[in-house]
Short mmCIF file of C-alpha atoms and ligand atoms in Angstrom, two decimals:
data_model
loop_
_atom_site.label_atom_id
_atom_site.label_comp_id
_atom_site.label_asym_id
_atom_site.label_seq_id
_atom_site.Cartn_x
_atom_site.Cartn_y
_atom_site.Cartn_z
CA MET A 57 -3.22 18.71 18.35
CA ASN A 58 -1.25 15.61 19.27
CA ILE A 59 -0.95 12.31 17.40
CA LYS A 60 -3.58 10.54 19.48
CA ASP A 61 -6.15 13.29 18.90
CA ASN A 62 -5.38 13.47 15.18
CA LEU A 63 -5.72 9.72 14.87
CA GLU A 64 -8.99 9.57 16.78
CA LYS A 65 -10.48 12.38 14.75
CA ILE A 66 -9.59 10.68 11.47
CA LYS A 67 -10.69 7.23 12.63
CA SER A 68 -14.08 8.55 13.71
CA SER A 69 -14.58 9.99 10.23
CA LEU A 70 -13.83 6.73 8.40
CA PRO A 71 -16.58 4.27 7.50
CA ASP A 72 -16.11 0.79 9.03
CA HIS A 73 -15.09 -0.85 5.77
CA VAL A 74 -12.11 1.50 5.30
CA THR A 75 -8.69 0.43 6.64
CA LEU A 76 -6.42 3.20 7.87
CA VAL A 77 -2.73 2.87 7.08
CA ALA A 78 -0.88 5.37 9.30
CA VAL A 79 2.03 6.56 7.16
CA SER A 80 4.96 6.92 9.55
CA LYS A 81 7.77 7.45 7.01
CA THR A 82 10.55 9.73 8.33
CA LYS A 83 8.89 9.78 11.78
CA PRO A 84 10.68 8.56 14.93
CA LEU A 85 9.79 5.45 16.95
CA GLY A 86 8.25 7.58 19.71
CA ASP A 87 5.66 9.00 17.32
CA ILE A 88 4.75 5.52 16.11
CA MET A 89 4.39 4.31 19.71
CA GLU A 90 2.07 7.21 20.45
CA ALA A 91 -0.18 6.05 17.63
CA TYR A 92 0.24 2.43 18.77
CA HIS A 93 -0.92 3.30 22.28
CA ALA A 94 -3.94 4.98 20.74
CA GLY A 95 -4.81 1.62 19.17
CA GLN A 96 -3.29 1.93 15.70
CA ARG A 97 -1.69 -1.29 14.40
CA VAL A 98 -1.24 -0.71 10.66
CA PHE A 99 1.67 1.49 9.59
CA GLY A 100 3.07 2.41 6.18
CA GLU A 101 6.65 3.18 5.23
CA ASN A 102 8.16 4.03 1.85
CA LYS A 103 11.77 2.89 2.40
CA ILE A 104 12.46 -0.79 2.98
CA GLN A 105 15.48 -0.26 5.23
CA ASP A 106 13.66 2.22 7.47
CA MET A 107 10.72 -0.15 7.73
CA ALA A 108 12.99 -3.08 8.64
CA GLU A 109 14.65 -1.05 11.41
CA LYS A 110 11.30 0.02 12.80
CA TYR A 111 10.01 -3.54 12.60
CA GLU A 112 12.99 -4.76 14.67
CA ALA A 113 12.51 -2.09 17.32
CA LEU A 114 8.73 -2.08 17.75
CA PRO A 115 5.96 -4.43 18.99
CA LYS A 116 5.48 -7.45 16.75
CA ASP A 117 1.71 -7.10 16.43
CA ILE A 118 2.21 -4.13 14.11
CA GLU A 119 1.28 -4.75 10.46
CA TRP A 120 3.85 -3.12 8.20
CA HIS A 121 2.80 -1.94 4.75
CA MET A 122 5.35 -1.00 2.09
CA ILE A 123 3.75 1.91 0.25
CA GLY A 124 6.76 3.22 -1.70
CA HIS A 125 8.47 2.25 -4.91
CA VAL A 126 10.16 -1.13 -4.42
CA GLN A 127 13.64 -1.97 -5.67
CA ARG A 128 13.99 -5.63 -6.47
CA ASN A 129 17.32 -6.09 -4.70
CA LYS A 130 15.81 -4.93 -1.38
CA VAL A 131 12.77 -7.21 -1.27
CA LYS A 132 14.72 -9.72 0.84
CA TYR A 133 14.95 -7.29 3.76
CA MET A 134 11.17 -7.10 4.19
CA ALA A 135 10.06 -10.56 3.04
CA PRO A 136 10.15 -12.07 6.57
CA PHE A 137 7.62 -9.63 8.00
CA VAL A 138 5.91 -7.25 5.54
CA SER A 139 2.14 -7.63 5.56
CA LEU A 140 1.18 -5.80 2.35
CA ILE A 141 3.23 -4.39 -0.53
CA HIS A 142 1.21 -1.63 -2.23
CA GLY A 143 3.48 -0.59 -5.08
CA VAL A 144 3.99 -3.61 -7.32
CA ASP A 145 4.28 -2.30 -10.85
CA ASN A 146 5.97 -5.04 -12.88
CA TYR A 147 6.13 -8.80 -13.22
CA LYS A 148 9.86 -9.15 -12.46
CA LEU A 149 9.27 -7.55 -9.08
CA LEU A 150 6.39 -9.90 -8.39
CA LYS A 151 8.63 -12.83 -9.23
CA GLU A 152 11.31 -11.63 -6.81
CA ILE A 153 8.71 -11.14 -4.05
CA ASP A 154 7.50 -14.69 -4.67
CA LYS A 155 11.06 -16.02 -4.44
CA GLN A 156 11.83 -14.21 -1.20
CA ALA A 157 8.43 -15.11 0.28
CA GLN A 158 9.19 -18.74 -0.42
CA LYS A 159 12.49 -18.46 1.46
CA SER A 160 10.59 -17.06 4.43
CA GLU A 161 7.90 -19.72 4.05
CA ARG A 162 5.25 -17.08 3.70
CA ILE A 163 2.60 -15.92 1.28
CA ILE A 164 2.95 -12.18 0.77
CA ASP A 165 -0.04 -10.03 -0.15
CA CYS A 166 0.55 -7.42 -2.85
CA LEU A 167 -1.41 -4.70 -4.63
CA LEU A 168 -0.83 -3.80 -8.26
CA GLN A 169 -0.04 -0.12 -8.61
CA ILE A 170 -2.01 1.36 -11.47
CA LYS A 171 -0.96 4.66 -12.99
CA ILE A 172 -3.92 7.00 -12.73
CA ALA A 173 -2.20 10.40 -12.45
CA GLU A 174 -1.54 12.55 -15.47
CA GLU A 175 1.83 13.69 -14.15
CA ASP A 176 4.86 11.67 -15.21
CA SER A 177 6.43 11.32 -11.78
CA LYS A 178 4.06 8.64 -10.49
CA PHE A 179 4.88 4.98 -10.94
CA GLY A 180 2.40 2.35 -11.99
CA MET A 181 1.19 0.13 -14.77
CA THR A 182 -1.70 0.41 -17.18
CA LEU A 183 -4.91 -1.55 -16.81
CA ASP A 184 -3.80 -3.67 -19.77
CA ASP A 185 -0.44 -4.48 -18.13
CA ALA A 186 -2.22 -5.50 -14.92
CA SER A 187 -4.75 -7.62 -16.74
CA GLY A 188 -1.97 -9.23 -18.82
CA ILE A 189 -0.12 -10.27 -15.67
CA LEU A 190 -3.19 -11.62 -13.87
CA LYS A 191 -4.21 -13.69 -16.88
CA SER A 192 -0.77 -15.13 -17.54
CA GLU A 193 0.24 -18.67 -16.74
CA ASN A 194 3.53 -17.40 -15.28
CA PHE A 195 1.58 -15.47 -12.68
CA SER A 196 -0.67 -18.35 -11.67
CA GLU A 197 2.48 -20.37 -10.94
CA LEU A 198 3.67 -17.94 -8.25
CA LYS A 199 2.58 -19.79 -5.14
CA ASN A 200 3.99 -17.44 -2.51
CA ILE A 201 2.29 -14.23 -3.46
CA ARG A 202 -1.34 -13.19 -3.50
CA ILE A 203 -2.63 -10.14 -5.33
CA THR A 204 -5.36 -8.67 -3.15
CA GLY A 205 -6.19 -5.48 -5.07
CA VAL A 206 -4.93 -2.27 -6.56
CA MET A 207 -3.26 0.95 -5.44
CA GLY A 208 -3.06 4.35 -7.05
CA MET A 209 -1.97 7.91 -6.45
CA ALA A 210 -3.80 10.89 -7.89
CA THR A 211 -2.12 13.92 -9.42
CA PHE A 212 -0.86 16.46 -6.87
CA THR A 213 -3.35 19.25 -7.58
CA ASP A 214 -6.12 21.31 -5.96
CA ASP A 215 -8.47 20.37 -8.76
CA ASP A 216 -10.99 18.00 -7.12
CA ALA A 217 -12.59 17.20 -10.46
CA GLN A 218 -9.24 15.96 -11.77
CA ILE A 219 -8.54 13.91 -8.64
CA GLY A 220 -12.07 12.46 -8.66
CA LYS A 221 -11.66 11.43 -12.28
CA GLU A 222 -8.43 9.60 -11.47
CA PHE A 223 -9.90 7.85 -8.41
CA ASN A 224 -12.90 6.76 -10.49
CA ALA A 225 -10.50 5.36 -13.06
CA LEU A 226 -8.83 3.22 -10.39
CA LYS A 227 -12.17 1.98 -9.08
CA SER A 228 -13.24 1.06 -12.57
CA ALA A 229 -9.89 -0.68 -13.24
CA PHE A 230 -10.47 -2.71 -10.06
CA GLU A 231 -13.98 -3.70 -11.18
CA LYS A 232 -12.65 -4.86 -14.56
CA LEU A 233 -9.73 -6.82 -13.11
CA LYS A 234 -12.01 -8.44 -10.54
CA THR A 235 -13.56 -10.65 -13.21
CA ILE A 236 -10.22 -12.38 -13.85
CA GLU A 237 -9.87 -15.75 -12.17
CA ALA A 238 -6.59 -17.04 -10.78
CA PRO A 239 -5.89 -18.95 -7.56
CA ASN A 240 -3.53 -16.26 -6.25
CA PHE A 241 -5.76 -13.33 -7.20
CA GLN A 242 -8.19 -12.47 -4.41
CA PRO A 243 -9.30 -8.91 -5.11
CA LYS A 244 -10.70 -6.97 -2.18
CA THR A 245 -8.58 -3.84 -1.63
CA ILE A 246 -8.58 -0.46 -3.37
CA SER A 247 -5.77 1.55 -1.76
CA MET A 248 -6.28 5.20 -2.62
CA GLY A 249 -6.43 8.48 -0.69
CA MET A 250 -3.89 10.42 1.39
CA SER A 251 -4.17 13.31 3.87
CA GLY A 252 -5.27 15.81 1.25
CA ASP A 253 -7.76 13.71 -0.68
CA TYR A 254 -8.97 10.72 1.36
CA PRO A 255 -12.62 11.81 1.83
CA LEU A 256 -12.94 12.08 -1.95
CA ALA A 257 -11.13 8.75 -2.39
CA ILE A 258 -13.64 7.04 -0.08
CA GLU A 259 -16.55 8.57 -2.03
CA CYS A 260 -14.98 7.07 -5.15
CA GLY A 261 -14.76 3.56 -3.65
CA SER A 262 -11.51 3.40 -1.69
CA ASN A 263 -11.41 0.92 1.19
CA MET A 264 -7.83 1.59 2.29
CA VAL A 265 -6.44 5.07 2.91
CA ARG A 266 -2.78 5.97 3.51
CA ILE A 267 -2.58 8.97 5.81
CA GLY A 268 0.64 10.52 7.10
CA SER A 269 0.84 14.25 7.71
CA SER A 270 -2.69 14.61 9.08
CA ILE A 271 -1.74 12.16 11.85
CA PHE A 272 1.95 12.82 12.51
CA GLY A 273 2.30 16.42 11.29
CA GLU A 274 4.20 17.74 8.30
CA ARG A 275 7.40 15.98 7.25
CA ASN A 276 10.65 17.90 6.74
C1 PLP B 791 3.79 9.73 1.92
C2 PLP B 791 2.75 8.90 1.27
C3 PLP B 791 1.42 8.95 1.72
C4 PLP B 791 0.94 9.84 2.85
O1 PLP B 791 0.95 11.17 2.46
P1 PLP B 791 0.30 12.31 3.39
O2 PLP B 791 0.01 13.40 2.42
O3 PLP B 791 1.34 12.68 4.38
O4 PLP B 791 -0.91 11.75 4.02
C5 PLP B 791 0.51 8.10 1.11
N1 PLP B 791 0.87 7.28 0.10
C6 PLP B 791 2.13 7.22 -0.35
C7 PLP B 791 2.44 6.28 -1.46
C8 PLP B 791 3.11 8.04 0.20
O5 PLP B 791 4.36 7.95 -0.27
#
C-alpha cells in the first residue's frame, strides 16, 4: 500500500474529534508531499533541526508538531513556526519557550508530557509536578505560551491491559488538571496513541494520535 492509501484508511477509522498527527520523522520530503497531496496538513517530527529544514522546504500551510524530547538550547530554531510542542516536561523548558515565543511575537501552544509508562526510558513529569506548575504564579506570568493539554507514551509492550491502564491514567490526569484555572491554561488536547496502540488510546479518551509507521512504512 502507498502513503495515500494508508492515510485514507487510517483517517476513515478515526472519529471526527480526533486529530491525526502524521509522524514524518526520518522520512524524505517526497513522502511528506505525498501525504500533503492526500490532504494531510499536520505533521510531527522528533528532531528540531530536521523539522526546521522540512519547514523551510515545504508548503507553509503545514502545521508542524514537535513530538520529541526538547533540548532548551534548540527551542529558538522552531519558535518562529512550530504549532504545538508535545513534550514539555519541566518548567525551565517552558520558560525558554516563552522567551523565544516572545522574540517571534507569537503565543506557542504546548502540552505537558506526563510519565505514564512503567519503563524508565520515557520522559515526562508526574501529575503533581504538572499541577504544581499550572498552579504557580511563575507560570501564570508566561504570556507567550499556552498549555492546551497533556501528552503521554505507553510502555512498549503487547500487553493491552497494561497499555490501557496507562492511557486511563493519562485521561484521569487530564481530568484532574482541567479544574485548575490560569489564563494561559486552556485544556482541550489529550495526545496519546501511536501506530500500534491508537485504537485503544481513542477508546481511553485520546483526541490526538501520533501515527508514523502505519502511514509512511517502517523506519530504518
Ligand atoms: C515516532 C513517534 C511516534 C510514531 O510512532 P509509530 O509507531 O511509527 O506510529 C509517536 N509519538 C512519538 C513521541 C514518537 O517519537
